mmCIF file of C-alpha atoms in Angstrom:
data_model
loop_
_atom_site.group_PDB
_atom_site.id
_atom_site.type_symbol
_atom_site.label_atom_id
_atom_site.label_comp_id
_atom_site.label_asym_id
_atom_site.label_seq_id
_atom_site.Cartn_x
_atom_site.Cartn_y
_atom_site.Cartn_z
ATOM 1 C CA MET A 1 58.552 48.414 -25.257
ATOM 2 C CA ASN A 2 54.562 47.593 -24.184
ATOM 3 C CA ALA A 3 54.430 44.585 -21.553
ATOM 4 C CA ALA A 4 52.984 41.631 -22.654
ATOM 5 C CA ALA A 5 49.174 41.083 -22.192
ATOM 6 C CA PRO A 6 48.466 38.128 -19.243
ATOM 7 C CA ALA A 7 47.424 35.116 -20.843
ATOM 8 C CA ALA A 8 43.577 34.919 -20.320
ATOM 9 C CA ALA A 9 42.495 32.661 -17.552
ATOM 10 C CA ALA A 10 41.162 28.909 -18.117
ATOM 11 C CA PRO A 11 37.422 29.054 -18.226
ATOM 12 C CA GLU A 12 35.179 27.167 -15.604
ATOM 13 C CA PRO A 13 33.608 24.481 -15.822
ATOM 14 C CA PRO A 14 30.342 24.848 -16.271
ATOM 15 C CA GLU A 15 27.690 24.797 -13.404
ATOM 16 C CA PRO A 16 24.893 22.229 -13.774
ATOM 17 C CA SER A 17 21.594 24.701 -13.203
ATOM 18 C CA GLU A 18 18.955 23.257 -10.373
ATOM 19 C CA PRO A 19 15.259 23.209 -11.614
ATOM 20 C CA PRO A 20 13.456 26.764 -10.796
ATOM 21 C CA ALA A 21 10.782 25.928 -9.032
ATOM 22 C CA ALA A 22 8.047 26.610 -12.113
ATOM 23 C CA VAL A 23 9.776 23.122 -13.043
ATOM 24 C CA PHE A 24 8.151 21.276 -10.185
ATOM 25 C CA GLY A 25 4.875 23.641 -10.089
ATOM 26 C CA GLY A 26 4.017 22.617 -13.656
ATOM 27 C CA ALA A 27 4.452 18.969 -13.206
ATOM 28 C CA HIS A 28 2.256 16.299 -12.923
ATOM 29 C CA ALA A 29 1.125 15.227 -9.736
ATOM 30 C CA GLY A 30 1.152 10.957 -10.170
ATOM 31 C CA HIS A 31 4.189 9.459 -12.333
ATOM 32 C CA VAL A 32 7.245 11.864 -13.524
ATOM 33 C CA SER A 33 9.480 11.481 -15.733
ATOM 34 C CA PHE A 34 13.132 13.619 -14.522
ATOM 35 C CA VAL A 35 15.178 14.426 -18.484
ATOM 36 C CA ILE A 36 18.594 14.969 -17.958
ATOM 37 C CA ARG A 37 20.494 16.110 -21.207
ATOM 38 C CA HIS A 38 24.238 16.715 -20.381
ATOM 39 C CA ARG A 39 26.846 18.005 -22.959
ATOM 40 C CA VAL A 40 30.042 15.748 -22.437
ATOM 41 C CA GLU A 41 33.761 17.117 -23.349
ATOM 42 C CA PRO A 42 34.235 14.760 -26.046
ATOM 43 C CA ARG A 43 37.425 13.560 -24.192
ATOM 44 C CA ARG A 44 35.333 12.820 -20.957
ATOM 45 C CA ARG A 45 33.184 10.604 -22.325
ATOM 46 C CA ALA A 46 34.835 7.563 -20.421
ATOM 47 C CA ASP A 47 34.928 9.158 -17.211
ATOM 48 C CA TYR A 48 30.927 10.703 -17.756
ATOM 49 C CA GLU A 49 30.366 6.510 -18.381
ATOM 50 C CA ARG A 50 31.865 5.605 -14.886
ATOM 51 C CA TRP A 51 30.102 8.397 -13.571
ATOM 52 C CA LEU A 52 26.930 7.146 -15.174
ATOM 53 C CA THR A 53 27.554 3.722 -13.031
ATOM 54 C CA ARG A 54 27.623 5.982 -9.624
ATOM 55 C CA ILE A 55 24.504 7.821 -9.835
ATOM 56 C CA MET A 56 22.077 5.288 -11.486
ATOM 57 C CA PRO A 57 21.958 2.876 -8.129
ATOM 58 C CA VAL A 58 22.352 5.985 -5.628
ATOM 59 C CA ALA A 59 18.553 7.024 -7.479
ATOM 60 C CA ALA A 60 17.417 3.765 -7.089
ATOM 61 C CA THR A 61 17.544 3.534 -3.402
ATOM 62 C CA TYR A 62 15.008 6.300 -3.399
ATOM 63 C CA PRO A 63 11.507 5.731 -2.690
ATOM 64 C CA GLY A 64 9.301 5.505 -5.909
ATOM 65 C CA HIS A 65 11.887 5.219 -8.261
ATOM 66 C CA LEU A 66 10.600 3.534 -11.509
ATOM 67 C CA GLY A 67 13.727 3.261 -13.109
ATOM 68 C CA VAL A 68 16.437 4.791 -15.751
ATOM 69 C CA SER A 69 16.699 4.985 -18.994
ATOM 70 C CA VAL A 70 19.935 6.551 -20.915
ATOM 71 C CA ILE A 71 20.058 7.480 -24.298
ATOM 72 C CA ARG A 72 24.068 8.087 -25.676
ATOM 73 C CA PRO A 73 24.685 10.421 -28.435
ATOM 74 C CA ASP A 74 23.724 8.571 -32.222
ATOM 75 C CA ALA A 75 26.235 12.242 -33.577
ATOM 76 C CA PRO A 76 28.948 14.419 -32.921
ATOM 77 C CA GLY A 77 27.487 17.545 -30.714
ATOM 78 C CA THR A 78 24.164 15.662 -29.354
ATOM 79 C CA PRO A 79 24.099 15.068 -25.607
ATOM 80 C CA TYR A 80 23.767 12.479 -23.709
ATOM 81 C CA THR A 81 19.828 12.220 -22.029
ATOM 82 C CA ILE A 82 19.231 10.486 -18.678
ATOM 83 C CA VAL A 83 15.368 9.795 -17.827
ATOM 84 C CA LEU A 84 14.813 9.177 -14.173
ATOM 85 C CA ARG A 85 11.223 7.670 -13.651
ATOM 86 C CA PHE A 86 9.822 8.601 -9.869
ATOM 87 C CA GLU A 87 5.915 7.382 -9.006
ATOM 88 C CA ARG A 88 5.269 10.856 -6.969
ATOM 89 C CA LEU A 89 6.166 14.119 -7.756
ATOM 90 C CA GLU A 90 7.220 14.262 -3.916
ATOM 91 C CA GLN A 91 9.789 11.675 -4.260
ATOM 92 C CA LEU A 92 11.305 13.336 -7.668
ATOM 93 C CA ARG A 93 11.897 16.247 -5.438
ATOM 94 C CA ARG A 94 13.288 14.667 -2.171
ATOM 95 C CA TRP A 95 15.929 12.995 -4.774
ATOM 96 C CA MET A 96 16.646 16.604 -6.300
ATOM 97 C CA GLU A 97 16.873 18.114 -3.123
ATOM 98 C CA SER A 98 19.122 15.340 -1.397
ATOM 99 C CA ALA A 99 22.962 15.800 -0.555
ATOM 100 C CA ASP A 100 23.803 12.831 -2.442
ATOM 101 C CA ARG A 101 22.687 14.095 -5.713
ATOM 102 C CA ARG A 102 24.123 17.575 -4.663
ATOM 103 C CA GLU A 103 27.948 15.316 -4.600
ATOM 104 C CA LEU A 104 27.420 13.627 -7.573
ATOM 105 C CA ILE A 105 26.373 16.822 -9.289
ATOM 106 C CA GLU A 106 29.867 18.533 -8.273
ATOM 107 C CA GLN A 107 31.269 15.219 -9.425
ATOM 108 C CA ILE A 108 30.452 16.199 -12.982
ATOM 109 C CA ARG A 109 31.218 19.971 -13.463
ATOM 110 C CA PRO A 110 34.921 19.488 -15.010
ATOM 111 C CA LEU A 111 32.948 16.837 -17.620
ATOM 112 C CA LEU A 112 30.122 18.944 -19.161
ATOM 113 C CA ALA A 113 31.180 21.078 -22.352
ATOM 114 C CA ALA A 114 27.667 23.152 -20.898
ATOM 115 C CA GLY A 115 25.569 23.238 -18.027
ATOM 116 C CA GLU A 116 22.772 20.707 -17.545
ATOM 117 C CA ASP A 117 19.123 20.954 -19.998
ATOM 118 C CA LEU A 118 16.274 19.808 -16.925
ATOM 119 C CA ASP A 119 13.102 19.015 -17.741
ATOM 120 C CA ILE A 120 10.359 17.249 -16.114
ATOM 121 C CA ARG A 121 7.369 15.255 -17.913
ATOM 122 C CA PRO A 122 4.131 14.023 -16.585
ATOM 123 C CA GLY A 123 3.468 10.579 -16.948
ATOM 124 C CA ALA A 124 4.598 9.150 -20.540
ATOM 125 C CA ALA A 125 5.142 12.344 -22.171
ATOM 126 C CA PHE A 126 8.975 11.145 -22.963
ATOM 127 C CA TRP A 127 8.169 8.556 -24.805
ATOM 128 C CA PHE A 128 8.412 10.235 -28.461
ATOM 129 C CA THR A 129 10.998 12.819 -27.989
ATOM 130 C CA PRO A 130 14.220 10.869 -27.649
ATOM 131 C CA ALA A 131 17.507 12.980 -27.063
ATOM 132 C CA GLY A 132 15.548 15.944 -27.603
ATOM 133 C CA ALA A 133 14.111 15.753 -30.766
ATOM 134 C CA GLN A 134 10.519 17.482 -32.095
ATOM 135 C CA PRO A 135 8.033 15.427 -31.458
ATOM 136 C CA PRO A 136 7.388 13.222 -34.343
ATOM 137 C CA ARG A 137 4.248 12.659 -36.985
ATOM 138 C CA LEU A 138 1.181 11.724 -35.004
ATOM 139 C CA TRP A 139 0.708 8.588 -37.349
ATOM 140 C CA LYS A 140 4.292 6.953 -36.086
ATOM 141 C CA GLN A 141 2.889 7.983 -32.371
ATOM 142 C CA VAL A 142 -0.441 5.972 -33.008
ATOM 143 C CA LEU A 143 1.459 2.918 -34.958
ATOM 144 C CA MET A 144 3.980 2.547 -32.581
ATOM 145 C CA THR A 145 1.735 2.757 -29.789
ATOM 146 C CA PHE A 146 -1.006 0.662 -31.501
ATOM 147 C CA ALA A 147 1.609 -2.177 -32.032
ATOM 148 C CA VAL A 148 2.765 -2.213 -28.507
ATOM 149 C CA ILE A 149 -0.462 -2.326 -26.568
ATOM 150 C CA TRP A 150 -2.263 -4.471 -29.001
ATOM 151 C CA PRO A 151 -0.474 -7.373 -28.518
ATOM 152 C CA LEU A 152 -0.678 -6.727 -24.804
ATOM 153 C CA THR A 153 -4.752 -6.414 -24.848
ATOM 154 C CA LEU A 154 -4.343 -10.344 -26.213
ATOM 155 C CA ILE A 155 -1.095 -11.723 -24.070
ATOM 156 C CA VAL A 156 -2.012 -10.155 -20.446
ATOM 157 C CA PRO A 157 -5.674 -11.522 -20.016
ATOM 158 C CA GLN A 158 -4.071 -15.122 -20.741
ATOM 159 C CA LEU A 159 -1.421 -14.425 -18.119
ATOM 160 C CA TRP A 160 -4.103 -13.833 -15.823
ATOM 161 C CA GLN A 161 -6.652 -16.383 -16.484
ATOM 162 C CA PRO A 162 -5.355 -19.194 -13.997
ATOM 163 C CA ALA A 163 -5.554 -16.627 -11.104
ATOM 164 C CA PHE A 164 -8.992 -15.258 -12.142
ATOM 165 C CA THR A 165 -10.067 -19.630 -12.497
ATOM 166 C CA ARG A 166 -8.504 -19.800 -8.781
ATOM 167 C CA TRP A 167 -9.595 -16.584 -7.044
ATOM 168 C CA PRO A 168 -13.060 -16.028 -8.882
ATOM 169 C CA TRP A 169 -13.475 -12.375 -6.871
ATOM 170 C CA LEU A 170 -10.473 -11.302 -8.476
ATOM 171 C CA GLY A 171 -12.013 -12.399 -12.156
ATOM 172 C CA GLY A 172 -15.019 -10.443 -11.540
ATOM 173 C CA TRP A 173 -15.771 -7.288 -14.772
ATOM 174 C CA LEU A 174 -14.243 -4.616 -12.339
ATOM 175 C CA ALA A 175 -11.514 -6.379 -10.621
ATOM 176 C CA GLY A 176 -10.598 -7.860 -13.628
ATOM 177 C CA ASN A 177 -10.526 -5.008 -15.852
ATOM 178 C CA PHE A 178 -8.318 -3.179 -13.309
ATOM 179 C CA VAL A 179 -6.058 -5.856 -12.812
ATOM 180 C CA VAL A 180 -5.353 -6.199 -16.888
ATOM 181 C CA ALA A 181 -5.368 -2.855 -17.434
ATOM 182 C CA LEU A 182 -2.899 -2.297 -14.749
ATOM 183 C CA SER A 183 -0.869 -4.991 -15.645
ATOM 184 C CA ILE A 184 -1.089 -3.450 -19.304
ATOM 185 C CA VAL A 185 0.352 0.332 -18.475
ATOM 186 C CA LEU A 186 3.079 -0.963 -16.233
ATOM 187 C CA ILE A 187 4.577 -3.050 -18.627
ATOM 188 C CA VAL A 188 3.927 -0.261 -21.625
ATOM 189 C CA VAL A 189 5.285 2.866 -19.522
ATOM 190 C CA CYS A 190 7.898 0.947 -17.283
ATOM 191 C CA ALA A 191 9.582 -1.572 -19.683
ATOM 192 C CA VAL A 192 8.535 -1.447 -23.190
ATOM 193 C CA MET A 193 7.770 1.952 -24.557
ATOM 194 C CA PRO A 194 11.380 3.487 -22.751
ATOM 195 C CA TRP A 195 12.919 0.479 -24.569
ATOM 196 C CA LEU A 196 11.057 0.702 -28.051
ATOM 197 C CA THR A 197 11.619 4.562 -28.237
ATOM 198 C CA ARG A 198 15.345 4.337 -27.985
ATOM 199 C CA ARG A 199 15.663 0.944 -30.867
ATOM 200 C CA LEU A 200 13.317 3.158 -32.937
ATOM 201 C CA ALA A 201 14.728 6.860 -32.315
ATOM 202 C CA GLY A 202 16.166 7.499 -36.305
ATOM 203 C CA TRP A 203 12.726 6.392 -37.629
ATOM 204 C CA LEU A 204 10.947 8.461 -35.220
ATOM 205 C CA THR A 205 12.424 11.536 -35.704
ATOM 206 C CA ARG A 206 13.586 10.890 -39.655
#
């Protein structure tokens, strides 16, 4: 009688991938978004959520960190998507190569059903691709951007008006327009668009 075949060894947890040099080389030199997608074992989602509460405050301590957004799966089989934003590519690289990140990656290995999917996008390029979806139709992008920016062009100058009155040099044509435009960009990029994209993800990708 033939001896029973030995049981197959349990597969090793996937190794989260490190971003290749080309990922950094092709990214924009200014404000960047670091996009991470994780497919989590269904039975480990609670552990993964606890891991998220650890990584976010650690990343926030690094220079240039602008914030983090987490897009949770809205259907079985879809990944978690984490978007970390940094002011400069060099600051993102410092986080990517840090001992803190390596330690956190080791902690997450047993929780993943597949390796990490990493991407670096210039500026606000991630606005219209929630959860790895294909970019929506152009008219939806235009409509959503107009709906966000137009009210801000009416509100932000009024909010700055007391400062312009107190300091006339700040309300000059060049300085005043610079302050208003910078305020609108910061509000849109760091607050409104990430929040609105998550809320309208179903409509954008439908």
